Coordinates of C-alpha atoms and ligand atoms in Angstrom, one line a residue:
X1 CA 60.6 -172.5 106.4
X2 CA 64.5 -172.7 105.6
X3 CA 66.7 -169.4 105.3
X4 CA 69.8 -169.2 103.5
X5 CA 72.5 -167.5 105.0
X6 CA 71.7 -164.1 103.0
X7 CA 68.4 -163.8 104.5
X8 CA 69.5 -164.7 108.0
X9 CA 71.9 -162.0 108.1
X10 CA 69.3 -159.0 106.0
X11 CA 66.5 -159.9 108.2
X12 CA 68.5 -157.7 111.1
X13 CA 68.6 -154.6 108.5
X14 CA 67.7 -151.8 110.1
X15 CA 65.9 -149.5 107.8
X16 CA 66.9 -145.7 108.3
X17 CA 63.9 -143.8 108.6
X18 CA 64.0 -140.1 108.0
X19 CA 65.0 -137.9 110.9
X20 CA 61.6 -136.3 111.4
X21 CA 59.6 -139.7 111.7
X22 CA 62.6 -141.2 114.3
X23 CA 60.3 -141.0 117.8
X24 CA 57.0 -140.8 115.5
X25 CA 55.8 -137.4 117.1
X26 CA 55.5 -135.5 114.1
X27 CA 53.0 -132.5 113.3
X28 CA 51.5 -131.5 109.9
X29 CA 52.8 -128.5 107.9
X30 CA 49.9 -127.8 105.2
X31 CA 50.4 -126.3 102.2
X32 CA 48.2 -124.4 99.7
X33 CA 45.0 -126.1 98.1
X34 CA 46.4 -128.2 95.5
X35 CA 44.7 -128.3 91.7
X36 CA 44.4 -132.0 89.7
X37 CA 47.2 -132.0 86.9
X38 CA 44.5 -131.8 84.3
X39 CA 40.7 -131.0 83.5
X40 CA 40.0 -129.3 86.9
X41 CA 36.7 -129.2 86.6
X42 CA 35.6 -132.8 85.8
X43 CA 37.9 -134.1 88.4
X44 CA 36.9 -131.3 91.1
X45 CA 33.5 -132.5 90.1
X46 CA 33.9 -136.2 90.8
X47 CA 35.9 -135.5 93.9
X48 CA 33.8 -132.9 96.0
X49 CA 35.1 -134.3 99.4
X50 CA 39.0 -134.9 98.3
X51 CA 39.7 -132.3 95.4
X52 CA 42.3 -129.5 96.3
X53 CA 43.3 -131.0 99.8
X54 CA 46.9 -129.0 100.6
X55 CA 49.9 -131.1 100.5
X56 CA 51.3 -132.3 104.0
X57 CA 54.9 -132.2 104.8
X58 CA 55.4 -133.6 108.4
X59 CA 57.6 -131.3 111.1
X60 CA 59.4 -132.8 114.4
X61 CA 57.6 -131.8 117.1
X62 CA 57.7 -132.4 120.8
X63 CA 54.2 -132.3 121.6
X64 CA 52.7 -136.1 121.9
X65 CA 50.8 -137.2 119.0
X66 CA 47.3 -138.7 119.8
X67 CA 47.9 -142.2 120.7
X68 CA 44.3 -144.1 120.5
X69 CA 45.1 -147.9 119.2
X70 CA 43.8 -148.4 115.4
X71 CA 42.9 -151.0 113.2
X72 CA 44.1 -150.8 109.9
X73 CA 44.2 -152.8 106.9
X74 CA 46.5 -153.1 103.9
X75 CA 46.2 -154.2 100.4
X76 CA 48.8 -155.2 97.9
X77 CA 47.7 -154.4 94.2
X78 CA 49.4 -155.3 90.9
X79 CA 52.4 -156.8 89.5
X80 CA 55.3 -157.6 92.3
X81 CA 57.7 -154.9 93.3
X82 CA 60.8 -155.0 95.8
X83 CA 60.2 -153.7 98.9
X84 CA 56.3 -154.5 99.4
X85 CA 57.2 -156.4 102.7
X86 CA 59.0 -153.5 103.9
X87 CA 56.2 -151.0 103.2
X88 CA 53.6 -153.2 105.2
X89 CA 56.3 -153.4 108.1
X90 CA 57.2 -149.9 108.5
X91 CA 53.1 -149.7 108.4
X92 CA 52.8 -152.2 111.7
X93 CA 56.1 -150.2 113.3
X94 CA 54.3 -147.1 112.5
X95 CA 50.4 -148.0 113.9
X96 CA 52.3 -149.6 116.8
X97 CA 54.5 -146.6 117.5
X98 CA 50.8 -144.7 117.5
X99 CA 49.6 -146.9 120.4
X100 CA 50.9 -150.5 120.6
X101 CA 47.4 -152.0 120.6
X102 CA 47.0 -151.0 117.3
X103 CA 46.4 -153.9 114.9
X104 CA 47.1 -154.5 110.9
X105 CA 45.0 -156.6 109.1
X106 CA 46.1 -157.9 105.5
X107 CA 43.6 -158.4 102.7
X108 CA 44.6 -161.6 100.7
X109 CA 45.5 -161.8 97.4
X110 CA 44.7 -158.1 96.5
X111 CA 41.9 -155.9 96.3
X112 CA 39.6 -159.0 95.7
X113 CA 40.4 -160.3 99.7
X114 CA 38.9 -156.9 100.7
X115 CA 35.7 -158.0 98.4
X116 CA 35.4 -161.2 99.4
X117 CA 36.6 -161.0 103.4
X118 CA 39.3 -162.7 102.8
X119 CA 42.0 -161.3 105.6
X120 CA 44.7 -162.4 108.4
X121 CA 45.7 -160.2 110.9
X122 CA 49.4 -159.6 110.7
X123 CA 51.2 -160.1 114.3
X124 CA 54.8 -159.1 115.1
X125 CA 55.8 -162.6 114.7
X126 CA 54.7 -162.8 111.1
X127 CA 55.7 -159.4 110.1
X128 CA 59.3 -160.1 111.2
X129 CA 59.8 -163.0 109.1
X130 CA 59.1 -161.6 106.0
X131 CA 61.6 -158.2 106.9
X132 CA 63.7 -156.4 104.0
X133 CA 62.8 -159.7 102.1
X134 CA 61.1 -159.3 98.6
X135 CA 58.0 -160.7 96.7
X136 CA 54.5 -159.8 98.0
X137 CA 54.1 -163.4 99.6
X138 CA 53.2 -162.0 103.0
X139 CA 49.6 -161.2 101.9
X140 CA 49.8 -162.2 98.5
X141 CA 48.6 -159.8 95.2
X142 CA 45.9 -159.2 92.5
X143 CA 44.9 -157.5 89.9
X144 CA 40.7 -157.0 90.5
X145 CA 40.3 -153.4 90.1
X146 CA 38.2 -151.9 92.6
X147 CA 35.8 -149.9 91.3
X148 CA 31.8 -150.5 91.7
X149 CA 29.7 -149.2 94.4
X150 CA 28.9 -152.8 95.3
X151 CA 32.5 -153.6 95.9
X152 CA 32.8 -150.5 97.9
X153 CA 30.0 -151.7 100.2
X154 CA 30.7 -155.2 100.4
X155 CA 34.6 -154.3 101.4
X156 CA 33.0 -151.9 104.2
X157 CA 31.1 -154.5 105.9
X158 CA 34.4 -156.6 106.9
X159 CA 36.1 -153.3 107.8
X160 CA 33.2 -152.2 110.2
X161 CA 33.3 -156.0 111.3
X162 CA 37.3 -155.3 112.1
X163 CA 36.7 -151.9 113.5
X164 CA 39.5 -151.0 110.5
X165 CA 39.5 -147.3 110.4
X166 CA 42.0 -146.9 107.9
X167 CA 42.8 -148.7 104.5
X168 CA 46.1 -148.7 102.9
X169 CA 46.5 -149.3 99.5
X170 CA 50.0 -149.9 98.1
X171 CA 49.5 -150.1 94.6
X172 CA 50.7 -148.3 90.5
X173 CA 48.8 -145.4 89.2
X174 CA 45.7 -147.8 88.6
X175 CA 45.0 -148.9 92.1
X176 CA 45.8 -145.4 93.5
X177 CA 43.2 -144.0 91.0
X178 CA 41.0 -146.7 92.7
X179 CA 42.6 -145.6 96.2
X180 CA 41.4 -142.1 95.2
X181 CA 37.7 -143.1 94.0
X182 CA 37.3 -145.4 97.4
X183 CA 38.2 -142.5 99.9
X184 CA 36.1 -139.9 98.0
X185 CA 33.1 -142.5 98.4
X186 CA 33.6 -144.0 101.7
X187 CA 34.4 -139.6 102.8
X188 CA 31.1 -138.9 101.1
X189 CA 29.0 -141.4 102.7
X190 CA 30.4 -141.2 106.1
X191 CA 31.8 -144.5 106.6
X192 CA 34.9 -143.0 108.6
X193 CA 37.7 -145.0 106.7
X194 CA 40.2 -143.1 105.7
X195 CA 42.0 -144.4 102.6
X196 CA 46.0 -143.6 101.9
X197 CA 47.9 -145.1 98.9
X198 CA 51.4 -145.8 98.5
X199 CA 53.3 -145.7 95.0
X200 CA 54.8 -149.1 93.9
X201 CA 55.3 -150.1 90.7
X202 CA 58.7 -151.5 89.1
X203 CA 57.7 -149.6 85.7
X204 CA 59.0 -146.3 87.5
X205 CA 56.0 -144.3 85.8
X206 CA 54.1 -143.5 89.2
X207 CA 56.1 -140.2 89.3
X208 CA 55.7 -136.5 89.1
X209 CA 57.1 -133.3 90.5
X210 CA 55.8 -134.6 94.2
X211 CA 56.4 -138.1 93.6
X212 CA 60.4 -138.7 92.8
X213 CA 60.0 -142.4 92.1
X214 CA 57.7 -145.5 92.7
X215 CA 59.3 -148.3 94.9
X216 CA 60.4 -151.5 93.5
X217 CA 61.9 -149.3 90.2
X218 CA 65.6 -149.3 91.9
X219 CA 66.1 -153.0 92.4
X220 CA 64.2 -154.4 89.7
X221 CA 66.7 -152.3 87.2
X222 CA 69.8 -153.2 89.4
X223 CA 68.8 -157.0 89.1
X224 CA 68.0 -156.5 85.1
X225 CA 71.3 -154.5 84.6
X226 CA 73.6 -157.2 86.7
X227 CA 72.0 -159.7 84.3
X228 CA 72.7 -157.5 81.0
X229 CA 76.1 -157.0 81.9
X230 CA 76.8 -160.4 82.3
X231 CA 75.0 -161.1 79.1
X232 CA 77.4 -158.1 77.7
X233 CA 80.7 -160.2 78.7
X234 CA 79.4 -163.2 77.4
X235 CA 78.6 -161.1 74.2
X236 CA 82.4 -159.7 74.0
X237 CA 84.2 -162.8 74.8
X238 CA 82.3 -165.1 72.4
X239 CA 81.3 -162.5 69.9
X240 CA 79.0 -164.4 67.8
X241 CA 76.0 -163.3 69.0
X242 CA 73.5 -160.0 68.9
X243 CA 71.4 -160.4 71.9
X244 CA 67.7 -159.1 72.2
X245 CA 66.7 -158.6 75.5
X246 CA 63.1 -157.3 76.1
X247 CA 62.5 -155.4 79.5
X248 CA 59.7 -155.0 81.4
X249 CA 57.7 -151.9 81.5
X250 CA 54.2 -152.0 79.9
X251 CA 53.8 -148.6 79.0
X252 CA 56.8 -146.6 79.4
X253 CA 60.6 -147.1 78.7
X254 CA 61.7 -146.2 82.2
X255 CA 63.3 -149.2 82.9
X256 CA 65.1 -149.8 79.8
X257 CA 66.7 -146.0 80.0
X258 CA 68.1 -147.1 83.2
X259 CA 69.3 -150.3 82.5
X260 CA 70.9 -148.6 79.6
X261 CA 72.5 -146.3 81.7
X262 CA 73.8 -148.7 83.8
X263 CA 75.4 -151.0 81.0
X264 CA 76.3 -149.1 78.1
X265 CA 74.5 -151.1 75.2
X266 CA 75.1 -151.5 71.6
X267 CA 71.3 -150.4 71.0
X268 CA 68.5 -149.4 73.2
X269 CA 65.2 -148.3 71.6
X270 CA 63.1 -145.8 73.8
X271 CA 59.2 -146.3 73.0
X272 CA 58.8 -142.0 73.9
X273 CA 61.2 -141.7 71.3
X274 CA 59.9 -144.0 68.2
X275 CA 56.3 -142.2 68.9
X276 CA 57.4 -138.8 69.0
X277 CA 59.4 -139.5 65.9
X278 CA 56.3 -140.8 64.4
X279 CA 58.4 -144.0 63.4
X280 CA 57.2 -147.2 61.8
X281 CA 58.1 -150.4 62.7
X282 CA 60.5 -150.8 59.5
X283 CA 62.0 -147.9 60.6
X284 CA 62.8 -149.3 64.0
X285 CA 64.3 -152.5 62.4
X286 CA 66.2 -150.1 60.1
X287 CA 67.8 -148.4 62.8
X288 CA 69.0 -152.0 64.8
X289 CA 69.9 -153.4 61.2
X290 CA 72.2 -150.1 60.7
X291 CA 73.9 -150.6 63.9
X292 CA 74.8 -154.4 62.9
X293 CA 76.1 -153.3 59.6
X294 CA 78.0 -150.6 61.3
X295 CA 79.8 -152.9 63.6
X296 CA 80.2 -155.7 61.2
X297 CA 82.2 -153.1 59.3
X298 CA 84.7 -153.0 62.2
X299 CA 84.4 -157.2 62.3
X300 CA 82.3 -156.9 65.2
X301 CA 79.1 -159.8 64.2
X302 CA 78.0 -159.3 67.9
X303 CA 75.9 -156.8 70.3
X304 CA 72.8 -156.1 73.0
X305 CA 69.8 -154.4 71.9
X306 CA 67.4 -153.7 74.7
X307 CA 63.7 -153.4 74.0
X308 CA 60.9 -152.1 76.1
X309 CA 58.3 -154.2 76.4
X310 CA 55.5 -151.6 75.5
X311 CA 57.0 -150.8 72.1
X312 CA 54.7 -152.0 69.9
X313 CA 51.9 -149.7 71.9
X314 CA 54.0 -146.9 70.7
X315 CA 54.3 -146.9 67.0
X316 CA 52.0 -144.5 65.9
X317 CA 49.7 -146.7 63.4
X318 CA 49.7 -149.8 66.2
X319 CA 48.9 -147.5 68.8
X320 CA 46.0 -146.0 66.7
X321 CA 45.1 -149.3 66.2
X322 CA 45.0 -150.9 69.3
X323 CA 42.6 -147.4 70.9
X324 CA 40.4 -148.6 68.2
X325 CA 40.3 -152.3 69.1
X326 CA 40.2 -151.5 73.0
X327 CA 36.8 -149.6 72.0
X328 CA 35.5 -152.1 69.7
X329 CA 36.3 -155.1 71.3
X330 CA 34.5 -153.2 74.7
X331 CA 31.7 -152.5 72.6
X332 CA 30.8 -155.8 70.3
X333 CA 32.5 -158.0 73.1
X334 CA 29.8 -160.7 73.4
X335 CA 29.5 -160.3 69.4
X336 CA 33.3 -161.1 69.6
X337 CA 33.3 -163.7 72.1
X338 CA 30.6 -165.8 69.7
X339 CA 33.1 -165.8 66.5
X340 CA 34.9 -168.6 66.1
X341 CA 38.5 -168.3 66.8
X342 CA 39.7 -169.0 63.1
X343 CA 37.1 -166.0 62.1
X344 CA 38.3 -163.5 64.8
X345 CA 41.0 -162.3 62.5
X346 CA 38.8 -161.4 59.9
X347 CA 35.8 -159.8 62.1
X348 CA 38.4 -157.4 63.3
X349 CA 39.7 -156.6 59.9
X350 CA 36.1 -156.3 58.9
X351 CA 34.5 -154.0 61.9
X352 CA 37.8 -151.5 62.3
X353 CA 38.5 -148.4 60.2
X354 CA 40.6 -148.8 56.7
X355 CA 43.7 -147.4 58.2
X356 CA 43.6 -149.3 61.3
X357 CA 42.5 -152.5 59.5
X358 CA 45.2 -152.4 57.1
X359 CA 48.0 -152.4 59.8
X360 CA 46.5 -155.2 61.7
X361 CA 46.2 -157.4 58.3
X362 CA 50.2 -156.4 58.3
X363 CA 51.1 -157.4 61.5
X364 CA 52.6 -161.3 61.7
X365 CA 49.2 -163.4 62.9
X366 CA 50.9 -164.0 66.2
X367 CA 51.4 -160.4 67.2
X368 CA 47.8 -159.6 66.0
X369 CA 46.5 -162.0 68.1
X370 CA 48.1 -161.0 71.3
X371 CA 46.2 -157.7 70.5
X372 CA 42.7 -158.8 70.3
X373 CA 43.2 -161.2 73.2
X374 CA 41.6 -160.1 76.6
X375 CA 42.6 -157.3 78.5
X376 CA 43.9 -156.9 82.2
X377 CA 41.1 -156.1 84.2
X378 CA 42.1 -152.1 83.6
X379 CA 41.5 -152.4 80.2
X380 CA 45.5 -152.6 79.1
X381 CA 46.8 -154.9 76.5
X382 CA 49.0 -157.6 78.5
X383 CA 52.2 -156.3 76.2
X384 CA 54.4 -158.8 78.5
X385 CA 52.9 -161.6 76.4
X386 CA 53.7 -160.0 73.1
X387 CA 57.4 -161.2 71.9
X388 CA 58.3 -158.2 70.8
X389 CA 62.3 -159.2 71.0
X390 CA 61.9 -162.2 68.5
X391 CA 59.9 -160.2 66.2
X392 CA 62.4 -157.6 66.0
X393 CA 65.5 -160.1 65.4
X394 CA 63.8 -161.2 62.8
X395 CA 62.8 -158.6 60.4
X396 CA 66.1 -157.3 61.3
X397 CA 67.4 -160.9 60.0
X398 CA 65.4 -160.1 57.0
X399 CA 66.6 -156.6 56.2
X400 CA 70.3 -157.6 56.7
X401 CA 69.3 -160.8 54.2
X402 CA 68.4 -157.9 51.6
X403 CA 71.1 -155.9 52.5
X404 CA 73.6 -158.7 51.8
X405 CA 72.1 -159.0 48.3
X406 CA 72.5 -155.3 47.3
X407 CA 76.3 -156.0 48.6
X408 CA 75.8 -153.6 51.5
X409 CA 76.2 -156.2 54.2
X410 CA 79.0 -158.8 54.8
X411 CA 78.9 -159.7 58.0
X412 CA 77.4 -162.9 60.1
X413 CA 74.4 -162.4 61.5
X414 CA 73.0 -165.2 64.8
X415 CA 70.2 -163.9 67.3
X416 CA 69.5 -165.1 71.0
X417 CA 66.6 -163.9 72.7
X418 CA 66.0 -162.8 76.5
X419 CA 63.4 -161.2 78.2
X420 CA 64.1 -160.1 81.8
X421 CA 60.6 -159.1 84.1
X422 CA 59.5 -161.5 86.4
X423 CA 63.4 -162.3 87.3
X424 CA 63.5 -158.7 88.9
X425 CA 60.0 -157.8 90.5
X426 CA 61.0 -160.3 93.6
X427 CA 64.0 -159.7 94.6
X428 CA 65.5 -158.8 98.4
X429 CA 65.1 -155.0 98.1
X430 CA 68.3 -153.2 97.4
X431 CA 69.1 -150.5 100.7
X432 CA 67.4 -147.8 98.6
X433 CA 64.5 -149.6 98.3
X434 CA 64.4 -151.2 101.9
X435 CA 64.7 -147.7 103.4
X436 CA 62.3 -146.3 101.0
X437 CA 59.5 -148.7 101.2
X438 CA 60.1 -148.7 105.2
X439 CA 59.8 -144.8 104.9
X440 CA 56.8 -145.3 103.0
X441 CA 54.7 -147.3 105.2
X442 CA 55.7 -145.7 108.3
X443 CA 54.8 -142.4 106.6
X444 CA 51.0 -143.8 105.9
X445 CA 50.7 -145.0 109.4
X446 CA 51.3 -141.2 110.6
X447 CA 49.2 -139.8 107.4
X448 CA 46.5 -142.2 109.2
X449 CA 47.6 -140.7 112.7
X450 CA 46.6 -137.4 111.4
X451 CA 43.2 -138.4 110.2
X452 CA 43.7 -137.3 106.5
X453 CA 42.1 -139.7 103.8
X454 CA 42.6 -140.0 100.1
X455 CA 46.4 -139.0 100.2
X456 CA 49.6 -140.8 98.9
X457 CA 52.6 -141.4 101.1
X458 CA 55.5 -139.4 99.8
X459 CA 59.1 -139.4 100.7
X460 CA 61.0 -136.6 99.0
X461 CA 64.9 -135.6 98.4
X462 CA 65.8 -139.6 97.7
X463 CA 69.1 -138.8 96.2
X464 CA 70.3 -137.7 99.6
X465 CA 70.6 -139.9 102.6
X466 CA 67.6 -141.4 104.2
X467 CA 68.2 -139.5 107.6
X468 CA 67.2 -136.5 105.2
X469 CA 64.2 -137.5 103.4
X470 CA 61.0 -135.1 103.6
X471 CA 58.0 -137.3 104.7
X472 CA 54.3 -136.3 103.9
X473 CA 51.4 -136.8 101.8
X474 CA 50.1 -136.0 98.2
X475 CA 46.2 -135.8 97.7
X476 CA 45.8 -138.0 95.0
X477 CA 43.8 -135.9 92.9
X478 CA 46.7 -133.6 92.5
X479 CA 48.0 -136.5 90.0
X480 CA 45.0 -137.0 88.2
X481 CA 43.2 -136.0 84.7
X482 CA 41.0 -137.2 82.4
X483 CA 41.4 -139.9 79.9
X484 CA 39.7 -142.8 77.9
X485 CA 39.6 -146.2 79.5
X486 CA 37.5 -148.9 77.8
X487 CA 35.5 -146.1 75.3
X488 CA 34.7 -144.3 78.3
X489 CA 36.4 -140.9 79.6
X490 CA 37.6 -142.0 83.5
X491 CA 39.5 -139.8 86.0
X492 CA 43.0 -141.4 86.1
X493 CA 46.4 -141.0 87.0
X494 CA 48.7 -139.3 84.6
X495 CA 51.2 -141.9 83.9
X496 CA 54.9 -140.8 83.7
X497 CA 56.4 -141.5 80.6
X498 CA 60.2 -141.2 79.3
X499 CA 60.3 -137.1 79.0
X500 CA 62.9 -137.1 76.0
X501 CA 64.2 -133.2 76.9
X502 CA 64.6 -134.9 80.8
X503 CA 68.2 -135.3 81.7
X504 CA 68.0 -139.2 82.0
X505 CA 67.2 -139.3 77.9
X506 CA 69.6 -136.4 77.2
X507 CA 72.2 -138.5 78.7
X508 CA 71.3 -141.4 76.9
X509 CA 71.1 -139.9 73.4
X510 CA 74.5 -138.0 73.9
X511 CA 76.5 -141.0 74.5
X512 CA 74.2 -144.0 72.0
X513 CA 76.4 -143.1 68.8
X514 CA 79.4 -144.1 70.5
X515 CA 78.2 -147.4 72.7
X516 CA 76.4 -148.2 69.2
X517 CA 79.9 -148.5 67.3
X518 CA 82.4 -149.0 70.1
X519 CA 82.2 -151.8 73.1
X520 CA 81.4 -149.5 75.7
X521 CA 80.4 -152.0 77.9
X522 CA 80.3 -151.4 82.0
X523 CA 79.4 -154.6 84.4
X524 CA 77.0 -153.2 87.0
X525 CA 77.3 -156.3 88.9
X526 CA 75.0 -158.0 91.7
X527 CA 73.1 -155.6 94.2
X528 CA 75.3 -155.6 97.5
X529 CA 73.8 -155.3 100.7
X530 CA 77.0 -155.3 102.6
X531 CA 79.8 -152.7 102.2
X532 CA 80.8 -149.2 101.0
X533 CA 78.0 -147.3 100.5
X534 CA 79.1 -145.6 97.5
X535 CA 78.5 -149.3 96.5
X536 CA 75.7 -150.5 98.5
X537 CA 73.4 -147.3 98.9
X538 CA 73.4 -145.7 95.1
X539 CA 69.8 -144.9 93.8
X540 CA 69.1 -145.4 90.6
X541 CA 70.7 -143.3 87.7
X542 CA 67.5 -142.2 86.7
X543 CA 66.7 -140.2 89.8
X544 CA 70.4 -139.0 90.1
X545 CA 70.0 -137.3 86.7
X546 CA 66.6 -136.0 87.2
X547 CA 67.5 -134.6 90.2
X548 CA 70.6 -132.9 89.0
X549 CA 68.6 -132.0 86.2
X550 CA 71.1 -128.9 85.2
X551 CA 74.3 -130.8 85.1
X552 CA 73.5 -132.6 81.8
Ligands
FBP601 P1 52.3 -152.9 88.0 O1 51.6 -152.0 87.0 O2 51.0 -153.4 88.8 O3 52.9 -152.4 89.1 O4 52.6 -154.0 87.1 C1 53.6 -153.8 86.1 C2 54.4 -155.1 85.6 O5 55.2 -155.5 86.0 C3 54.4 -154.7 84.2 O6 56.1 -154.5 83.9 C4 53.9 -155.8 82.9 O7 53.6 -155.8 81.9 C5 53.3 -156.7 84.1 O8 52.9 -155.6 85.5 C6 52.8 -158.0 84.2 O9 51.7 -158.3 84.5 P2 51.4 -160.0 85.5 O10 52.3 -159.8 86.3 O11 49.7 -159.6 85.5 O12 52.0 -160.9 84.2

């Protein structure tokens, strides 16, 4: 395969490990028993073998760690996120550091590979091809949900055949939830297979008091910020378009918020605020239209609006509609499937409660249809398919026309639309993600060496240099609570939404009125891999503000 000059140079990058992991002789400092994030009794009953485990922090020791060779399996689960290959290379180097005869097997195309017995051995030759590269193409990824006993047992057959004693699942909140369920099951039946999770998702919503960030968020937001900055400069040069930019992030608005902090656009909608203020779609439209009017009064008929992908689900009326739709479509799946496509809209209206039927009927046909289409395997509406950027810009256009009629707006309005998501998910990892991911993989290997199961690999102190990062493991049950999914209460990892009293949002809220009216655009430029640390090694602003909470 031909390589670009950057690929060649980047292959030589040596990710920095936390000091404690260098040399791979670590010992465990166990903490107190832990509790789940919510619904303690219910979670404890569902996870009798893996509930309440202590947090693990690694400490340096000169004692040799047990050095028997171990066979390990690895799965990439869900959406791509920059740095996945480095998790795998860190895991590979970690198990080889434990014993050079250890072996790593990758299950192909996500969790389905385990169930269908599709795998490949990852040798050093293969691993070396993928160090510091973006993408998940080394083994592929998929969204099959591992949840049934049959799947677990089928998986165990191949794990036994390959003598695999530990499985590492690299995924988001749903995949790590399934990792915890699998860990519990294998422990309960005495399968002798450990399960370790790794926090992945560009969405940034797998984080909490013990997991500071998910990998991939840093790189993806840097890629989007580069392009948003470029659009802002174009916008400021031509001075004739309003750019509506939708940003990935299925549920939480962390990506939009980080890009707003990086780029200082004129408007950025934060879904969590829309929900907290109980705003209607019309009010969101009004807010944007007001910014257009204000800027037009200053002769500025241009601007940039950032829209989080998940917005539609956070508008309270739409949220309540989606919740009822999820239950309805789960309960009457067969009946709905038999309805002719042209009659489906009416069928849904007839089966919903009055308030939700009215909301559904009021939505533009395209959006309403998207809400009733197939869910992903975890039961989520596929929001990346909903063109919110076009919906909002059209509605803003209509509102401006009304204001013009009333003599309250005299400007010109032309809109351009963008959706940034897939563009950033497979970028070569930033130095931060390259180091973080390699360290997470290496830490997973050390957790395996300690013999634990049901843990998530963790690195903390992330705004410091990697040598000072704290490595260890967090029991996955500690992050769980009970939530309604597919119409049933299920144990799940609690998703981290943007906190409206958190430092990143407060910083944004303090500045946004100025950004709205004036041109305060910043231009972050492309990710830099070589050069001064203050350009190349910066973590995301979200992390920086969160960890200096009191300063803001
Ligand atoms: P994960 O939660 O699996 O990391 O994926 C996140 C995401 O990139 C969302 O931002 C987006 O809504 C979704 O995946 C898109 O899914 P798909 O890759 O299946 O199109």
